[in-house]
Short mmCIF file of C-alpha atoms in Angstrom, two decimals:
data_model
loop_
_atom_site.label_atom_id
_atom_site.label_comp_id
_atom_site.label_asym_id
_atom_site.label_seq_id
_atom_site.Cartn_x
_atom_site.Cartn_y
_atom_site.Cartn_z
CA MET A 1 26.69 -5.68 22.24
CA GLY A 2 25.58 -2.09 21.88
CA TYR A 3 25.77 0.30 18.94
CA VAL A 4 28.23 3.04 18.05
CA ILE A 5 25.34 5.43 17.31
CA GLU A 6 21.85 5.76 18.75
CA ALA A 7 19.60 2.98 17.41
CA VAL A 8 16.38 4.03 15.68
CA ALA A 9 13.21 2.50 17.12
CA ARG A 10 11.54 -0.14 14.98
CA PRO A 11 8.42 1.20 13.21
CA GLU A 12 5.10 -0.33 14.18
CA VAL A 13 1.43 -0.22 13.19
CA ALA A 14 -1.48 -0.36 15.63
CA VAL A 15 -3.60 -3.51 15.90
CA ASN A 16 -7.33 -3.07 16.33
CA ASN A 17 -8.53 -3.69 19.91
CA CYS A 18 -5.03 -4.63 21.06
CA ASP A 19 -2.48 -2.83 23.25
CA ALA A 20 0.45 -4.45 21.43
CA GLY A 21 1.64 -3.14 18.05
CA PHE A 22 2.62 -4.87 14.81
CA PRO A 23 6.39 -4.44 14.17
CA VAL A 24 7.07 -3.51 10.55
CA HIS A 25 9.87 -5.36 8.75
CA ARG A 26 9.49 -4.31 5.10
CA ILE A 27 6.86 -2.63 2.95
CA TYR A 28 6.23 -4.14 -0.49
CA CYS A 29 3.87 -2.56 -3.04
CA VAL A 30 2.25 -3.96 -6.18
CA GLY A 31 1.99 -1.72 -9.22
CA ARG A 32 -1.08 -1.41 -11.46
CA ASN A 33 -3.15 -4.23 -9.95
CA TYR A 34 -6.63 -2.91 -10.87
CA ARG A 35 -7.54 -2.94 -14.56
CA ALA A 36 -9.07 0.55 -14.63
CA HIS A 37 -6.05 2.07 -12.88
CA ALA A 38 -3.65 0.28 -15.23
CA ARG A 39 -5.53 1.79 -18.17
CA GLU A 40 -5.50 5.30 -16.68
CA MET A 41 -1.71 4.92 -16.35
CA GLY A 42 -1.46 3.94 -20.03
CA GLN A 43 -0.79 0.20 -19.59
CA ASP A 44 -2.43 -3.04 -20.75
CA PRO A 45 -3.78 -4.79 -17.62
CA ASP A 46 -4.45 -8.09 -19.36
CA ARG A 47 -0.81 -8.72 -20.25
CA ASP A 48 1.21 -7.16 -17.44
CA PRO A 49 2.45 -9.62 -14.79
CA PRO A 50 2.64 -8.24 -11.22
CA PHE A 51 5.65 -6.06 -10.45
CA PHE A 52 6.83 -4.72 -7.13
CA PHE A 53 8.51 -1.74 -5.52
CA THR A 54 9.25 -0.97 -1.88
CA LYS A 55 8.94 1.74 0.73
CA PRO A 56 11.07 2.02 3.89
CA ALA A 57 9.45 0.62 7.03
CA ASP A 58 9.61 4.01 8.75
CA ALA A 59 7.44 5.57 6.02
CA VAL A 60 4.37 4.33 7.94
CA VAL A 61 1.98 6.98 9.29
CA ALA A 62 -0.79 6.26 11.77
CA ASP A 63 -4.49 6.85 11.30
CA SER A 64 -5.53 10.44 12.19
CA ALA A 65 -1.94 11.75 11.91
CA SER A 66 -1.18 14.85 9.87
CA ILE A 67 1.21 14.53 6.92
CA ALA A 68 3.47 17.36 5.77
CA TYR A 69 3.38 18.00 2.03
CA PRO A 70 6.66 16.47 0.79
CA PRO A 71 9.54 18.57 -0.57
CA ARG A 72 10.44 18.88 -4.26
CA CYS A 73 6.95 17.84 -5.27
CA ARG A 74 4.37 19.63 -7.38
CA SER A 75 1.88 16.76 -7.70
CA LEU A 76 1.21 14.56 -4.65
CA HIS A 77 -1.29 11.77 -5.39
CA HIS A 78 -3.35 9.50 -3.14
CA GLU A 79 -3.62 5.75 -3.84
CA ILE A 80 -5.98 3.80 -1.55
CA GLU A 81 -5.04 0.12 -1.11
CA LEU A 82 -5.77 -3.08 0.80
CA VAL A 83 -2.73 -3.91 2.94
CA VAL A 84 -1.82 -7.48 3.87
CA ALA A 85 0.12 -7.95 7.13
CA ILE A 86 2.33 -11.04 7.09
CA GLY A 87 2.43 -13.04 10.33
CA LYS A 88 4.37 -16.11 9.18
CA GLY A 89 7.29 -15.89 6.80
CA GLY A 90 8.22 -18.13 3.93
CA PHE A 91 9.84 -18.54 0.51
CA ASN A 92 8.19 -19.96 -2.63
CA ILE A 93 4.78 -19.98 -0.95
CA ALA A 94 2.03 -21.70 -2.93
CA ALA A 95 -0.98 -19.50 -3.72
CA GLU A 96 -3.34 -22.02 -2.10
CA ALA A 97 -1.34 -21.80 1.15
CA ALA A 98 -0.69 -18.05 1.07
CA GLU A 99 -3.54 -17.03 3.38
CA ASP A 100 -2.01 -19.18 6.13
CA HIS A 101 0.81 -16.61 6.26
CA VAL A 102 -1.50 -13.61 6.78
CA TYR A 103 -1.82 -12.08 10.25
CA GLY A 104 -4.39 -9.50 9.23
CA TYR A 105 -5.49 -6.70 6.91
CA ALA A 106 -5.45 -2.91 6.96
CA ILE A 107 -6.16 0.14 4.83
CA GLY A 108 -3.15 1.84 3.24
CA ASN A 109 -2.54 4.98 1.18
CA ASP A 110 0.41 4.72 -1.21
CA LEU A 111 1.25 8.42 -1.42
CA THR A 112 3.15 9.21 -4.61
CA ARG A 113 5.14 12.20 -5.85
CA ARG A 114 3.60 11.77 -9.30
CA ASP A 115 5.74 14.39 -11.01
CA LEU A 116 8.92 12.67 -9.83
CA GLN A 117 7.53 9.28 -10.85
CA ALA A 118 6.73 10.53 -14.35
CA ALA A 119 10.21 12.02 -14.73
CA ALA A 120 11.83 8.77 -13.54
CA ARG A 121 9.70 6.65 -15.86
CA GLU A 122 10.60 8.83 -18.84
CA LYS A 123 14.32 8.35 -18.13
CA GLY A 124 14.06 4.67 -17.20
CA GLN A 125 15.14 5.45 -13.63
CA PRO A 126 13.93 3.81 -10.38
CA TRP A 127 10.93 5.13 -8.46
CA ASP A 128 12.48 5.42 -4.98
CA SER A 129 12.20 9.21 -4.73
CA ALA A 130 8.61 9.10 -5.99
CA LYS A 131 7.38 6.27 -3.75
CA GLY A 132 9.72 5.82 -0.78
CA PHE A 133 9.83 9.28 0.78
CA ASP A 134 9.14 10.14 4.44
CA ALA A 135 5.53 9.59 5.59
CA SER A 136 4.55 8.04 2.25
CA ALA A 137 2.72 5.03 3.74
CA PRO A 138 -0.27 5.89 5.93
CA VAL A 139 -1.69 2.64 7.37
CA SER A 140 -4.78 2.09 9.51
CA ALA A 141 -4.91 -0.26 12.46
CA ILE A 142 -4.50 -3.89 11.39
CA TYR A 143 -7.54 -6.13 11.82
CA PRO A 144 -6.41 -9.71 12.62
CA VAL A 145 -7.76 -12.56 10.51
CA SER A 146 -9.09 -14.09 13.73
CA ALA A 147 -11.47 -11.11 14.01
CA VAL A 148 -12.51 -10.38 10.41
CA GLY A 149 -11.57 -13.42 8.35
CA HIS A 150 -9.84 -13.02 4.98
CA ILE A 151 -10.70 -9.92 2.91
CA ARG A 152 -11.43 -11.20 -0.58
CA ARG A 153 -14.15 -8.77 -1.66
CA GLY A 154 -15.91 -5.65 -0.47
CA GLU A 155 -15.94 -1.94 -1.26
CA ILE A 156 -12.69 0.04 -1.28
CA ARG A 157 -13.07 3.83 -1.41
CA LEU A 158 -11.18 7.08 -0.89
CA GLU A 159 -12.68 10.53 -0.30
CA VAL A 160 -10.94 13.89 -0.30
CA ASN A 161 -12.77 16.58 1.67
CA GLY A 162 -15.89 14.41 1.47
CA GLU A 163 -15.74 13.95 -2.32
CA CYS A 164 -15.33 10.37 -3.55
CA ARG A 165 -12.23 10.06 -5.73
CA GLN A 166 -11.66 6.27 -5.85
CA ARG A 167 -14.18 3.44 -5.56
CA ALA A 168 -13.99 -0.24 -6.51
CA ASP A 169 -14.32 -3.73 -5.06
CA ILE A 170 -11.43 -5.78 -3.70
CA ASP A 171 -12.64 -8.54 -6.01
CA ASP A 172 -11.56 -6.33 -8.94
CA LEU A 173 -7.86 -7.01 -8.22
CA ILE A 174 -6.07 -8.43 -11.27
CA TRP A 175 -3.86 -10.50 -8.98
CA SER A 176 -5.56 -11.55 -5.73
CA ALA A 177 -3.83 -11.17 -2.38
CA PRO A 178 -2.86 -14.89 -2.25
CA GLU A 179 -1.46 -14.69 -5.79
CA VAL A 180 0.50 -11.56 -4.87
CA ILE A 181 1.95 -13.25 -1.79
CA ALA A 182 2.91 -16.32 -3.82
CA GLU A 183 4.61 -14.29 -6.57
CA LEU A 184 6.38 -11.95 -4.13
CA SER A 185 7.71 -14.94 -2.18
CA THR A 186 9.55 -16.16 -5.28
CA LEU A 187 11.59 -12.93 -5.23
CA PHE A 188 12.02 -12.36 -1.47
CA CYS A 189 11.90 -14.51 1.64
CA LEU A 190 8.89 -12.99 3.38
CA LYS A 191 9.23 -12.29 7.10
CA PRO A 192 6.77 -11.72 9.94
CA GLY A 193 6.16 -7.98 10.01
CA ASP A 194 6.10 -7.48 6.25
CA LEU A 195 3.32 -5.28 4.86
CA ILE A 196 2.09 -5.72 1.28
CA PHE A 197 0.17 -2.90 -0.44
CA THR A 198 -1.88 -4.77 -3.04
CA GLY A 199 -2.60 -2.02 -5.59
CA THR A 200 -4.97 0.90 -6.09
CA PRO A 201 -8.19 1.39 -8.10
CA ALA A 202 -8.69 4.07 -10.73
CA GLY A 203 -9.22 7.69 -9.72
CA VAL A 204 -5.82 8.64 -8.33
CA SER A 205 -5.42 12.40 -8.24
CA ALA A 206 -3.61 15.26 -6.54
CA VAL A 207 -4.03 16.52 -2.99
CA LYS A 208 -2.84 19.80 -1.50
CA PRO A 209 -2.21 21.23 1.97
CA GLY A 210 -5.45 21.40 3.93
CA ASP A 211 -7.02 18.39 2.20
CA VAL A 212 -8.40 15.56 4.34
CA MET A 213 -8.12 12.05 2.86
CA LYS A 214 -10.47 9.39 4.19
CA GLY A 215 -10.01 5.80 3.06
CA TYR A 216 -12.51 3.01 3.64
CA ILE A 217 -12.48 -0.75 3.09
CA GLU A 218 -15.51 -2.82 3.98
CA GLY A 219 -14.85 -4.63 7.25
CA LEU A 220 -11.72 -2.62 8.09
CA GLY A 221 -13.07 0.76 9.16
CA THR A 222 -11.39 3.95 7.94
CA LEU A 223 -8.00 5.66 7.50
CA THR A 224 -8.04 9.44 7.80
CA ASN A 225 -5.09 11.82 7.31
CA ARG A 226 -4.78 15.56 6.68
CA ILE A 227 -2.15 17.10 4.41
CA THR A 228 -0.47 20.08 6.09
#
């Protein structure tokens, strides 16, 4: 059966050294998952359990693509993150089995309209407009586990115009990637094609048109995008 309107193509992310793409089902994000970032956002990292928000699948932006500065925003922030690409779905996944569900890893940038997020937080409103806008999820090519193994530690860094803004180690995550997968799978039935942004280190700050953001995670290459 066809459709009554034109169907939108399914979003996809490139896979390193592969002609086939990774079809994106959903994008889940973890909030405040590095202690230093939680503190800079005014929270207590030692007591907060993981919490999640989402972005639409078509918010993905490829490496090297330009990104238009979003409308109704006066403070656009970068947030560099390790992204987990789910290859096998499941519900109530045990943490010790979580890595069996991972297809690969990538670099992501959780772009945030910080002024809209602050206004929503003050009023107790949801973050959708601050987090889930068009082109808010730049993602590098995915590196399959078969090629790089599981990313449990290593430098994560973001530069703007060559200046380092964020730097940490993946091992600094409050909740590790397997723990995040396990917790998330108690709330949603994970599907092949899901992407999980695992949280950002301290140092988030504003970018403006003309700025070039370059993200790096050890073993995963780089993610570079220009704000236009």
